[in-house]
PDB file of C-alpha atoms and ligand atoms in Angstrom:
ATOM      1  CA  MET A   1      98.266 117.160  99.973  1.00 98.00           C
ATOM      2  CA  VAL A   2      96.476 115.887 103.080  1.00 98.00           C
ATOM      3  CA  THR A   3      93.039 114.723 101.986  1.00 98.00           C
ATOM      4  CA  ARG A   4      91.161 115.021 105.325  1.00 98.00           C
ATOM      5  CA  ARG A   5      91.491 116.922 108.598  1.00 98.00           C
ATOM      6  CA  LEU A   6      93.931 115.158 110.924  1.00 98.00           C
ATOM      7  CA  PRO A   7      94.384 115.665 114.679  1.00 98.00           C
ATOM      8  CA  ALA A   8      95.980 119.072 115.321  1.00 98.00           C
ATOM      9  CA  PRO A   9      99.419 117.776 116.459  1.00 98.00           C
ATOM     10  CA  VAL A  10      99.715 115.805 113.220  1.00 98.00           C
ATOM     11  CA  GLU A  11      98.756 118.735 111.013  1.00 98.00           C
ATOM     12  CA  ALA A  12     101.257 120.887 112.925  1.00 98.00           C
ATOM     13  CA  GLU A  13     104.095 118.403 112.333  1.00 98.00           C
ATOM     14  CA  LEU A  14     103.171 117.908 108.683  1.00 98.00           C
ATOM     15  CA  THR A  15     103.130 121.671 108.174  1.00 98.00           C
ATOM     16  CA  ARG A  16     106.494 122.019 109.907  1.00 98.00           C
ATOM     17  CA  ALA A  17     108.113 119.313 107.776  1.00 98.00           C
ATOM     18  CA  PHE A  18     106.489 120.016 104.412  1.00 98.00           C
ATOM     19  CA  ASP A  19     104.702 122.623 102.358  1.00 98.00           C
ATOM     20  CA  ALA A  20     101.495 120.842 103.361  1.00 98.00           C
ATOM     21  CA  ARG A  21      98.166 121.567 101.749  1.00 98.00           C
ATOM     22  CA  LEU A  22      95.371 120.814 104.272  1.00 98.00           C
ATOM     23  CA  ASN A  23      91.683 120.146 103.648  1.00 97.00           C
ATOM     24  CA  ARG A  24      90.353 122.892 105.925  1.00 96.00           C
ATOM     25  CA  ASP A  25      86.649 122.066 105.597  1.00 98.00           C
ATOM     26  CA  ASP A  26      87.271 118.284 105.711  1.00 98.00           C
ATOM     27  CA  HIS A  27      85.062 117.471 102.734  1.00 97.00           C
ATOM     28  CA  PRO A  28      85.672 114.110 101.038  1.00 96.00           C
ATOM     29  CA  LEU A  29      87.622 114.870  97.870  1.00 97.00           C
ATOM     30  CA  THR A  30      85.878 114.252  94.555  1.00 97.00           C
ATOM     31  CA  PRO A  31      87.671 112.163  91.893  1.00 97.00           C
ATOM     32  CA  ALA A  32      88.474 115.415  90.079  1.00 97.00           C
ATOM     33  CA  GLU A  33      89.977 116.936  93.226  1.00 98.00           C
ATOM     34  CA  LEU A  34      92.033 113.785  93.810  1.00 98.00           C
ATOM     35  CA  GLN A  35      93.325 114.024  90.267  1.00 98.00           C
ATOM     36  CA  ASP A  36      94.200 117.692  90.782  1.00 98.00           C
ATOM     37  CA  ALA A  37      96.163 116.662  93.849  1.00 98.00           C
ATOM     38  CA  LEU A  38      97.972 113.909  91.937  1.00 98.00           C
ATOM     39  CA  ARG A  39      98.870 116.433  89.247  1.00 98.00           C
ATOM     40  CA  SER A  40     100.111 119.109  91.614  1.00 98.00           C
ATOM     41  CA  ALA A  41     101.498 117.519  94.800  1.00 98.00           C
ATOM     42  CA  ASP A  42     104.655 115.455  95.315  1.00 98.00           C
ATOM     43  CA  ALA A  43     102.915 113.346  97.946  1.00 98.00           C
ATOM     44  CA  LEU A  44      99.369 112.497  98.929  1.00 98.00           C
ATOM     45  CA  LEU A  45      98.316 111.527 102.434  1.00 98.00           C
ATOM     46  CA  PRO A  46      94.965 109.845 101.737  1.00 98.00           C
ATOM     47  CA  THR A  47      92.498 107.994 103.966  1.00 98.00           C
ATOM     48  CA  VAL A  48      89.975 105.193 103.560  1.00 97.00           C
ATOM     49  CA  SER A  49      87.427 107.759 102.310  1.00 96.00           C
ATOM     50  CA  ASP A  50      89.466 108.369  99.136  1.00 98.00           C
ATOM     51  CA  ARG A  51      89.006 105.889  96.294  1.00 97.00           C
ATOM     52  CA  ILE A  52      92.259 105.964  94.368  1.00 98.00           C
ATOM     53  CA  THR A  53      91.475 103.819  91.357  1.00 98.00           C
ATOM     54  CA  ALA A  54      93.478 102.994  88.240  1.00 98.00           C
ATOM     55  CA  ALA A  55      91.413 105.638  86.414  1.00 98.00           C
ATOM     56  CA  THR A  56      92.288 108.238  89.052  1.00 98.00           C
ATOM     57  CA  LEU A  57      95.956 107.307  88.818  1.00 98.00           C
ATOM     58  CA  ALA A  58      95.868 107.552  85.014  1.00 98.00           C
ATOM     59  CA  VAL A  59      96.076 111.349  85.378  1.00 98.00           C
ATOM     60  CA  GLU A  60      98.625 113.253  83.279  1.00 98.00           C
ATOM     61  CA  PRO A  61     100.989 114.670  84.162  1.00 98.00           C
ATOM     62  CA  LEU A  62     101.365 112.646  87.368  1.00 98.00           C
ATOM     63  CA  ARG A  63     103.481 114.507  89.908  1.00 98.00           C
ATOM     64  CA  THR A  64     102.776 112.424  93.028  1.00 98.00           C
ATOM     65  CA  ARG A  65     105.460 109.893  93.922  1.00 98.00           C
ATOM     66  CA  ILE A  66     104.095 108.519  97.172  1.00 99.00           C
ATOM     67  CA  LEU A  67     100.669 107.757  98.656  1.00 99.00           C
ATOM     68  CA  ALA A  68     101.270 107.731 102.422  1.00 99.00           C
ATOM     69  CA  ASN A  69      97.972 106.198 103.470  1.00 98.00           C
ATOM     70  CA  TYR A  70      96.561 107.116 106.879  1.00 98.00           C
ATOM     71  CA  GLY A  71      95.325 103.686 107.987  1.00 98.00           C
ATOM     72  CA  VAL A  72      96.448 100.087 107.871  1.00 98.00           C
ATOM     73  CA  GLY A  73      93.906  98.926 105.262  1.00 98.00           C
ATOM     74  CA  PHE A  74      94.655 100.075 101.725  1.00 98.00           C
ATOM     75  CA  ASN A  75      91.977  98.349  99.661  1.00 97.00           C
ATOM     76  CA  HIS A  76      90.726 101.805  98.575  1.00 97.00           C
ATOM     77  CA  ILE A  77      93.964 102.229  96.618  1.00 98.00           C
ATOM     78  CA  ASP A  78      94.625 100.306  93.420  1.00 98.00           C
ATOM     79  CA  VAL A  79      98.143  99.311  94.429  1.00 98.00           C
ATOM     80  CA  ALA A  80      98.850  97.507  91.151  1.00 98.00           C
ATOM     81  CA  ALA A  81      98.032 100.683  89.240  1.00 98.00           C
ATOM     82  CA  ALA A  82     100.143 102.725  91.669  1.00 98.00           C
ATOM     83  CA  LYS A  83     103.068 100.362  91.165  1.00 98.00           C
ATOM     84  CA  ALA A  84     102.653 100.456  87.411  1.00 98.00           C
ATOM     85  CA  ARG A  85     102.886 104.252  87.578  1.00 98.00           C
ATOM     86  CA  GLY A  86     105.931 104.143  89.847  1.00 98.00           C
ATOM     87  CA  VAL A  87     104.062 105.484  92.874  1.00 98.00           C
ATOM     88  CA  VAL A  88     105.094 104.137  96.287  1.00 98.00           C
ATOM     89  CA  VAL A  89     102.293 103.245  98.737  1.00 99.00           C
ATOM     90  CA  THR A  90     102.719 103.070 102.522  1.00 99.00           C
ATOM     91  CA  ASN A  91     100.279 102.377 105.382  1.00 98.00           C
ATOM     92  CA  THR A  92     100.190 102.690 109.192  1.00 98.00           C
ATOM     93  CA  PRO A  93     100.200  99.218 110.762  1.00 98.00           C
ATOM     94  CA  GLU A  94     100.682  98.314 114.467  1.00 98.00           C
ATOM     95  CA  VAL A  95      99.706 101.653 116.001  1.00 98.00           C
ATOM     96  CA  LEU A  96      95.981 100.896 115.696  1.00 98.00           C
ATOM     97  CA  THR A  97      96.028  97.210 116.615  1.00 98.00           C
ATOM     98  CA  ASP A  98      94.915  97.605 120.237  1.00 98.00           C
ATOM     99  CA  ASP A  99      92.152 100.093 119.502  1.00 98.00           C
ATOM    100  CA  THR A 100      90.701  97.979 116.722  1.00 98.00           C
ATOM    101  CA  ALA A 101      90.794  94.886 118.919  1.00 99.00           C
ATOM    102  CA  ASP A 102      89.053  96.871 121.671  1.00 99.00           C
ATOM    103  CA  ASP A 103      86.416  97.871 119.124  1.00 99.00           C
ATOM    104  CA  ALA A 104      85.775  94.222 118.210  1.00 99.00           C
ATOM    105  CA  ILE A 105      85.427  93.256 121.872  1.00 99.00           C
ATOM    106  CA  MET A 106      83.143  96.243 122.472  1.00 99.00           C
ATOM    107  CA  LEU A 107      80.917  95.173 119.569  1.00 99.00           C
ATOM    108  CA  MET A 108      80.833  91.597 120.834  1.00 99.00           C
ATOM    109  CA  LEU A 109      79.728  92.744 124.272  1.00 99.00           C
ATOM    110  CA  MET A 110      77.244  95.273 122.898  1.00 99.00           C
ATOM    111  CA  VAL A 111      75.471  92.813 120.649  1.00 99.00           C
ATOM    112  CA  ALA A 112      75.516  89.960 123.177  1.00 99.00           C
ATOM    113  CA  ARG A 113      74.314  92.109 126.072  1.00 98.00           C
ATOM    114  CA  ARG A 114      71.867  94.160 123.981  1.00 98.00           C
ATOM    115  CA  ALA A 115      73.584  97.403 124.942  1.00 98.00           C
ATOM    116  CA  GLY A 116      72.278  99.389 121.975  1.00 98.00           C
ATOM    117  CA  GLU A 117      68.706  98.372 122.685  1.00 98.00           C
ATOM    118  CA  GLY A 118      69.115  99.261 126.354  1.00 98.00           C
ATOM    119  CA  GLU A 119      70.587 102.661 125.554  1.00 98.00           C
ATOM    120  CA  ARG A 120      67.727 103.405 123.171  1.00 98.00           C
ATOM    121  CA  GLN A 121      65.199 102.480 125.873  1.00 98.00           C
ATOM    122  CA  VAL A 122      66.771 104.715 128.494  1.00 98.00           C
ATOM    123  CA  ARG A 123      67.108 107.680 126.138  1.00 98.00           C
ATOM    124  CA  SER A 124      63.548 107.368 124.826  1.00 98.00           C
ATOM    125  CA  GLY A 125      62.080 107.179 128.314  1.00 98.00           C
ATOM    126  CA  ALA A 126      60.721 103.666 127.648  1.00 98.00           C
ATOM    127  CA  TRP A 127      62.634 102.091 130.571  1.00 98.00           C
ATOM    128  CA  THR A 128      60.292 101.349 133.464  1.00 97.00           C
ATOM    129  CA  GLY A 129      62.829  99.944 135.944  1.00 98.00           C
ATOM    130  CA  TRP A 130      64.657  96.749 136.842  1.00 98.00           C
ATOM    131  CA  ARG A 131      62.878  93.454 136.332  1.00 98.00           C
ATOM    132  CA  PRO A 132      64.208  89.897 136.162  1.00 98.00           C
ATOM    133  CA  THR A 133      63.200  89.288 132.573  1.00 98.00           C
ATOM    134  CA  HIS A 134      64.229  92.633 131.084  1.00 98.00           C
ATOM    135  CA  LEU A 135      66.544  92.645 128.028  1.00 98.00           C
ATOM    136  CA  LEU A 136      68.113  89.271 128.682  1.00 98.00           C
ATOM    137  CA  GLY A 137      71.136  88.834 126.493  1.00 98.00           C
ATOM    138  CA  THR A 138      73.745  86.165 125.858  1.00 98.00           C
ATOM    139  CA  LYS A 139      76.606  85.386 128.238  1.00 98.00           C
ATOM    140  CA  VAL A 140      80.034  86.072 126.722  1.00 99.00           C
ATOM    141  CA  SER A 141      82.474  84.662 129.309  1.00 98.00           C
ATOM    142  CA  GLY A 142      83.520  81.096 128.589  1.00 98.00           C
ATOM    143  CA  LYS A 143      81.990  80.996 125.105  1.00 98.00           C
ATOM    144  CA  THR A 144      83.777  80.109 121.865  1.00 98.00           C
ATOM    145  CA  LEU A 145      85.132  82.925 119.710  1.00 98.00           C
ATOM    146  CA  GLY A 146      85.847  82.124 116.066  1.00 99.00           C
ATOM    147  CA  LEU A 147      88.388  84.362 114.369  1.00 98.00           C
ATOM    148  CA  ILE A 148      88.654  84.588 110.607  1.00 98.00           C
ATOM    149  CA  GLY A 149      92.209  85.839 110.294  1.00 98.00           C
ATOM    150  CA  LEU A 150      94.880  85.728 112.996  1.00 98.00           C
ATOM    151  CA  GLY A 151      97.061  88.629 111.961  1.00 97.00           C
ATOM    152  CA  ARG A 152      98.023  91.461 114.299  1.00 97.00           C
ATOM    153  CA  ILE A 153      94.455  92.541 115.100  1.00 98.00           C
ATOM    154  CA  GLY A 154      93.052  89.010 115.233  1.00 98.00           C
ATOM    155  CA  ARG A 155      95.748  88.081 117.755  1.00 98.00           C
ATOM    156  CA  ALA A 156      95.007  91.114 119.912  1.00 98.00           C
ATOM    157  CA  VAL A 157      91.334  90.122 119.936  1.00 98.00           C
ATOM    158  CA  ALA A 158      92.264  86.526 120.798  1.00 98.00           C
ATOM    159  CA  ARG A 159      94.399  87.728 123.721  1.00 97.00           C
ATOM    160  CA  ARG A 160      91.587  89.846 125.137  1.00 98.00           C
ATOM    161  CA  ALA A 161      88.984  87.130 124.658  1.00 98.00           C
ATOM    162  CA  ARG A 162      91.128  84.366 126.121  1.00 97.00           C
ATOM    163  CA  HIS A 163      92.698  86.199 129.038  1.00 96.00           C
ATOM    164  CA  GLY A 164      89.902  88.681 129.749  1.00 97.00           C
ATOM    165  CA  PHE A 165      86.807  86.584 129.204  1.00 98.00           C
ATOM    166  CA  GLY A 166      88.078  83.008 129.503  1.00 98.00           C
ATOM    167  CA  MET A 167      86.863  82.305 125.989  1.00 98.00           C
ATOM    168  CA  ARG A 168      87.936  79.399 123.864  1.00 98.00           C
ATOM    169  CA  VAL A 169      89.418  80.748 120.654  1.00 98.00           C
ATOM    170  CA  VAL A 170      89.293  78.885 117.344  1.00 98.00           C
ATOM    171  CA  PHE A 171      90.598  80.413 114.133  1.00 98.00           C
ATOM    172  CA  HIS A 172      91.270  79.964 110.462  1.00 98.00           C
ATOM    173  CA  ASP A 173      94.046  81.810 108.690  1.00 98.00           C
ATOM    174  CA  PRO A 174      95.550  80.698 105.381  1.00 96.00           C
ATOM    175  CA  TYR A 175      98.821  82.295 106.576  1.00 95.00           C
ATOM    176  CA  PRO A 176      98.812  81.385 110.287  1.00 91.00           C
ATOM    177  CA  PRO A 177     101.296  82.966 112.701  1.00 93.00           C
ATOM    178  CA  PRO A 178     104.179  80.920 114.147  1.00 94.00           C
ATOM    179  CA  ALA A 179     103.217  77.990 116.378  1.00 94.00           C
ATOM    180  CA  GLU A 180     104.564  79.668 119.535  1.00 94.00           C
ATOM    181  CA  VAL A 181     102.304  82.690 118.975  1.00 93.00           C
ATOM    182  CA  VAL A 182      99.293  80.430 118.517  1.00 95.00           C
ATOM    183  CA  ALA A 183     100.256  78.489 121.649  1.00 94.00           C
ATOM    184  CA  GLU A 184     100.614  81.671 123.742  1.00 91.00           C
ATOM    185  CA  LEU A 185      97.093  82.633 122.727  1.00 92.00           C
ATOM    186  CA  ALA A 186      95.834  79.106 123.385  1.00 94.00           C
ATOM    187  CA  ALA A 187      94.113  79.476 120.007  1.00 97.00           C
ATOM    188  CA  GLU A 188      93.016  76.357 118.142  1.00 97.00           C
ATOM    189  CA  PRO A 189      93.550  76.268 114.374  1.00 97.00           C
ATOM    190  CA  ARG A 190      90.823  75.023 112.072  1.00 98.00           C
ATOM    191  CA  ALA A 191      91.451  73.873 108.514  1.00 98.00           C
ATOM    192  CA  THR A 192      88.669  75.929 106.939  1.00 98.00           C
ATOM    193  CA  VAL A 193      86.519  78.999 107.495  1.00 98.00           C
ATOM    194  CA  GLU A 194      83.536  76.637 107.532  1.00 98.00           C
ATOM    195  CA  ASP A 195      84.948  74.688 110.483  1.00 98.00           C
ATOM    196  CA  VAL A 196      85.210  77.898 112.489  1.00 99.00           C
ATOM    197  CA  LEU A 197      81.683  78.985 111.590  1.00 99.00           C
ATOM    198  CA  ARG A 198      80.129  75.695 112.708  1.00 98.00           C
ATOM    199  CA  GLU A 199      81.767  75.885 116.108  1.00 98.00           C
ATOM    200  CA  ALA A 200      81.746  79.533 117.170  1.00 99.00           C
ATOM    201  CA  ASP A 201      79.330  81.437 119.394  1.00 99.00           C
ATOM    202  CA  PHE A 202      80.863  84.668 118.095  1.00 99.00           C
ATOM    203  CA  VAL A 203      82.539  85.033 114.698  1.00 99.00           C
ATOM    204  CA  SER A 204      84.869  88.026 114.319  1.00 99.00           C
ATOM    205  CA  LEU A 205      86.382  88.970 110.957  1.00 99.00           C
ATOM    206  CA  HIS A 206      90.028  90.030 110.737  1.00 98.00           C
ATOM    207  CA  SER A 207      91.003  89.464 107.124  1.00 98.00           C
ATOM    208  CA  PRO A 208      92.277  92.122 104.761  1.00 97.00           C
ATOM    209  CA  ALA A 209      89.912  93.158 101.971  1.00 97.00           C
ATOM    210  CA  THR A 210      91.204  91.499  98.810  1.00 96.00           C
ATOM    211  CA  PRO A 211      89.491  90.017  95.752  1.00 96.00           C
ATOM    212  CA  GLU A 212      89.714  86.624  97.538  1.00 96.00           C
ATOM    213  CA  THR A 213      87.979  87.814 100.710  1.00 98.00           C
ATOM    214  CA  ARG A 214      85.206  89.792  98.972  1.00 98.00           C
ATOM    215  CA  HIS A 215      81.888  88.343 100.206  1.00 98.00           C
ATOM    216  CA  LEU A 216      83.762  85.712 102.191  1.00 98.00           C
ATOM    217  CA  MET A 217      80.711  85.764 104.450  1.00 98.00           C
ATOM    218  CA  ASN A 218      78.121  84.890 101.834  1.00 98.00           C
ATOM    219  CA  ALA A 219      74.724  83.214 102.202  1.00 98.00           C
ATOM    220  CA  ALA A 220      76.192  79.698 102.264  1.00 98.00           C
ATOM    221  CA  ARG A 221      78.710  80.528 104.978  1.00 98.00           C
ATOM    222  CA  LEU A 222      76.229  82.520 107.059  1.00 98.00           C
ATOM    223  CA  ALA A 223      73.959  79.454 106.950  1.00 98.00           C
ATOM    224  CA  LEU A 224      76.717  77.437 108.639  1.00 98.00           C
ATOM    225  CA  MET A 225      76.739  79.679 111.695  1.00 98.00           C
ATOM    226  CA  ARG A 226      74.745  78.614 114.714  1.00 98.00           C
ATOM    227  CA  PRO A 227      71.306  80.195 115.129  1.00 98.00           C
ATOM    228  CA  THR A 228      72.546  81.459 118.515  1.00 98.00           C
ATOM    229  CA  ALA A 229      75.750  82.950 117.093  1.00 99.00           C
ATOM    230  CA  PHE A 230      76.718  86.561 116.374  1.00 99.00           C
ATOM    231  CA  LEU A 231      78.813  88.045 113.550  1.00 99.00           C
ATOM    232  CA  ILE A 232      81.248  90.888 114.284  1.00 99.00           C
ATOM    233  CA  ASN A 233      82.988  92.905 111.574  1.00 99.00           C
ATOM    234  CA  THR A 234      85.659  95.505 112.271  1.00 98.00           C
ATOM    235  CA  ALA A 235      87.708  94.650 109.158  1.00 98.00           C
ATOM    236  CA  ARG A 236      86.212  95.834 105.870  1.00 98.00           C
ATOM    237  CA  GLY A 237      82.599  95.965 104.738  1.00 98.00           C
ATOM    238  CA  ASP A 238      82.887  94.045 101.528  1.00 96.00           C
ATOM    239  CA  ILE A 239      84.085  90.899 103.313  1.00 98.00           C
ATOM    240  CA  VAL A 240      80.392  90.457 104.163  1.00 98.00           C
ATOM    241  CA  ASP A 241      77.632  90.156 101.573  1.00 98.00           C
ATOM    242  CA  GLU A 242      75.345  92.665 103.301  1.00 98.00           C
ATOM    243  CA  ALA A 243      72.215  91.506 101.453  1.00 98.00           C
ATOM    244  CA  ALA A 244      72.910  87.921 102.521  1.00 98.00           C
ATOM    245  CA  LEU A 245      73.479  89.115 106.078  1.00 99.00           C
ATOM    246  CA  VAL A 246      70.098  90.855 106.119  1.00 98.00           C
ATOM    247  CA  ALA A 247      68.458  87.649 104.845  1.00 98.00           C
ATOM    248  CA  ALA A 248      70.236  85.545 107.492  1.00 98.00           C
ATOM    249  CA  LEU A 249      69.099  87.919 110.235  1.00 98.00           C
ATOM    250  CA  GLU A 250      65.528  88.053 108.924  1.00 98.00           C
ATOM    251  CA  ARG A 251      65.351  84.252 108.792  1.00 97.00           C
ATOM    252  CA  ARG A 252      66.942  83.981 112.245  1.00 97.00           C
ATOM    253  CA  HIS A 253      69.806  81.901 110.837  1.00 97.00           C
ATOM    254  CA  ILE A 254      72.032  83.886 113.179  1.00 98.00           C
ATOM    255  CA  ALA A 255      71.231  85.687 116.420  1.00 98.00           C
ATOM    256  CA  GLY A 256      72.665  89.094 115.597  1.00 98.00           C
ATOM    257  CA  ALA A 257      75.453  91.142 114.071  1.00 99.00           C
ATOM    258  CA  ALA A 258      77.696  93.981 115.167  1.00 99.00           C
ATOM    259  CA  LEU A 259      79.285  96.028 112.430  1.00 99.00           C
ATOM    260  CA  ASP A 260      81.819  98.843 112.329  1.00 98.00           C
ATOM    261  CA  VAL A 261      82.291  98.765 108.549  1.00 98.00           C
ATOM    262  CA  TYR A 262      79.922  98.496 105.584  1.00 98.00           C
ATOM    263  CA  GLU A 263      79.903  97.270 102.050  1.00 98.00           C
ATOM    264  CA  LYS A 264      78.982 100.652 100.549  1.00 97.00           C
ATOM    265  CA  GLU A 265      80.324 102.836 103.316  1.00 96.00           C
ATOM    266  CA  PRO A 266      79.029 105.311 104.452  1.00 96.00           C
ATOM    267  CA  LEU A 267      75.747 103.866 103.138  1.00 97.00           C
ATOM    268  CA  VAL A 268      74.212 101.175 105.321  1.00 98.00           C
ATOM    269  CA  THR A 269      71.723  98.657 103.934  1.00 98.00           C
ATOM    270  CA  PRO A 270      68.444 100.199 105.188  1.00 98.00           C
ATOM    271  CA  ALA A 271      67.034  96.935 106.619  1.00 98.00           C
ATOM    272  CA  LEU A 272      69.928  96.765 109.088  1.00 98.00           C
ATOM    273  CA  LEU A 273      68.878 100.102 110.562  1.00 98.00           C
ATOM    274  CA  THR A 274      65.536  98.617 111.595  1.00 98.00           C
ATOM    275  CA  MET A 275      66.890  95.539 113.397  1.00 98.00           C
ATOM    276  CA  GLU A 276      67.202  95.609 117.182  1.00 98.00           C
ATOM    277  CA  ASN A 277      69.639  92.679 117.221  1.00 98.00           C
ATOM    278  CA  VAL A 278      72.174  94.573 115.123  1.00 98.00           C
ATOM    279  CA  VAL A 279      74.753  97.002 116.496  1.00 98.00           C
ATOM    280  CA  LEU A 280      75.985  99.607 114.018  1.00 98.00           C
ATOM    281  CA  LEU A 281      79.011 101.832 114.609  1.00 98.00           C
ATOM    282  CA  PRO A 282      80.457 104.400 112.176  1.00 98.00           C
ATOM    283  CA  HIS A 283      83.917 102.890 111.409  1.00 98.00           C
ATOM    284  CA  LEU A 284      85.396 103.723 114.820  1.00 98.00           C
ATOM    285  CA  GLY A 285      88.066 100.992 115.043  1.00 98.00           C
ATOM    286  CA  SER A 286      91.042 103.308 115.433  1.00 98.00           C
ATOM    287  CA  ALA A 287      89.107 106.349 116.644  1.00 98.00           C
ATOM    288  CA  THR A 288      90.938 107.428 119.775  1.00 99.00           C
ATOM    289  CA  GLN A 289      92.877 110.648 120.107  1.00 98.00           C
ATOM    290  CA  GLU A 290      96.071 108.740 120.931  1.00 98.00           C
ATOM    291  CA  THR A 291      95.848 106.352 118.019  1.00 99.00           C
ATOM    292  CA  ARG A 292      94.770 108.868 115.406  1.00 99.00           C
ATOM    293  CA  VAL A 293      97.797 110.981 116.373  1.00 99.00           C
ATOM    294  CA  ALA A 294     100.057 107.904 116.241  1.00 99.00           C
ATOM    295  CA  MET A 295      98.703 107.017 112.784  1.00 99.00           C
ATOM    296  CA  GLY A 296      99.487 110.520 111.557  1.00 98.00           C
ATOM    297  CA  MET A 297     103.013 110.431 112.958  1.00 98.00           C
ATOM    298  CA  ARG A 298     103.569 107.061 111.314  1.00 98.00           C
ATOM    299  CA  ALA A 299     102.416 108.421 107.934  1.00 99.00           C
ATOM    300  CA  LEU A 300     104.719 111.407 108.494  1.00 98.00           C
ATOM    301  CA  ASP A 301     107.662 109.058 109.235  1.00 98.00           C
ATOM    302  CA  ASN A 302     106.986 107.268 105.971  1.00 98.00           C
ATOM    303  CA  LEU A 303     106.954 110.557 104.061  1.00 98.00           C
ATOM    304  CA  MET A 304     110.141 111.794 105.753  1.00 98.00           C
ATOM    305  CA  ALA A 305     111.961 108.551 104.967  1.00 98.00           C
ATOM    306  CA  PHE A 306     110.820 108.594 101.361  1.00 98.00           C
ATOM    307  CA  PHE A 307     111.923 112.172 100.730  1.00 98.00           C
ATOM    308  CA  ALA A 308     115.206 111.547 102.567  1.00 98.00           C
ATOM    309  CA  GLY A 309     115.861 108.853  99.997  1.00 98.00           C
ATOM    310  CA  THR A 310     115.620 105.939 102.446  1.00 98.00           C
ATOM    311  CA  ALA A 311     113.125 103.065 102.482  1.00 97.00           C
ATOM    312  CA  PRO A 312     109.845 103.981 104.182  1.00 98.00           C
ATOM    313  CA  ARG A 313     109.243 101.466 106.955  1.00 98.00           C
ATOM    314  CA  ASP A 314     105.661 100.679 105.937  1.00 98.00           C
ATOM    315  CA  ARG A 315     105.983 100.354 102.197  1.00 98.00           C
ATOM    316  CA  VAL A 316     103.297  98.101 100.722  1.00 98.00           C
ATOM    317  CA  VAL A 317     104.282  98.578  97.039  1.00 96.00           C
TER     318      VAL A 317
HETATM  319  C1  LIG B   1      92.367 101.351 108.882  1.00 68.21           C
HETATM  320  O1  LIG B   1      93.385 101.736 109.428  1.00 68.21           O
HETATM  321  O2  LIG B   1      92.391 100.504 107.996  1.00 68.21           O
HETATM  322  C2  LIG B   1      91.089 101.955 109.328  1.00 68.21           C
HETATM  323  O3  LIG B   1      90.026 101.157 108.985  1.00 68.21           O
HETATM  324  C3  LIG B   1      90.931 103.333 108.719  1.00 68.21           C
HETATM  325  O4  LIG B   1      91.281 103.267 107.387  1.00 68.21           O
END
């Protein structure tokens, strides 16, 4: 059971390899529909829009033996409950690293250079022509980028920022990569998240969503950021306390924010929609034709391996 429409080449391959049930009208499945799928399909290929909770997985009889998630993040799946029920979970790492890093850089540039505001002016007919004081933004090149998390995507962002924009990169990661990787990126470790926040002109989040990282960016931490600094989030919405972010923006504790993900996705805290210094994208991190096909093929590989009786390469539980 494939829970959402996938790029045509992926659906074609899935249909060739399996008796695949597709979601022709692409509606997000209800909990009842997810449970039907778990009762009737040997495998589920879910996405971030499916909440697979312990209650969902409590279905009887449970036929599904593998959840081959389409995406690297799997916080929408209760993996402990899946494990307890003997269900294997896989994800699709690596193939979306570059696109997600590009998305973070795009958001950084958009919010610093006021690209959203400019676009809105041109489209609404409000632009009256070039003038020296029009829409002055913040210079990006040479500034300090603070990364919370230096995993695959954080490193790809660091590489772009360092080598493309001559930025200084500081980071905090409780599980830092090997010293030679850090050295190649010329990234400077900091002992705490707080140390990064105090120093950075741009703070970009690259942590997984776990109980420990929920609301990692809370009111106290937002208050540590510089009033000229910007927050960028391409990771997961609930890493940021969205109400605290609104308050920090309203009080000018930070200069702006650029978000690709939201705490109650697809709902966006209404106040954010009214703020000119906020860039809002609809979870586009991996949204290129090439990458969405690669993600599908990776999920397919995991399914093929599982049903061939070998270890799927991207098993998470
Ligand atoms: C990912 O791969 O985690 C994307 O955010 C889509 O789920």
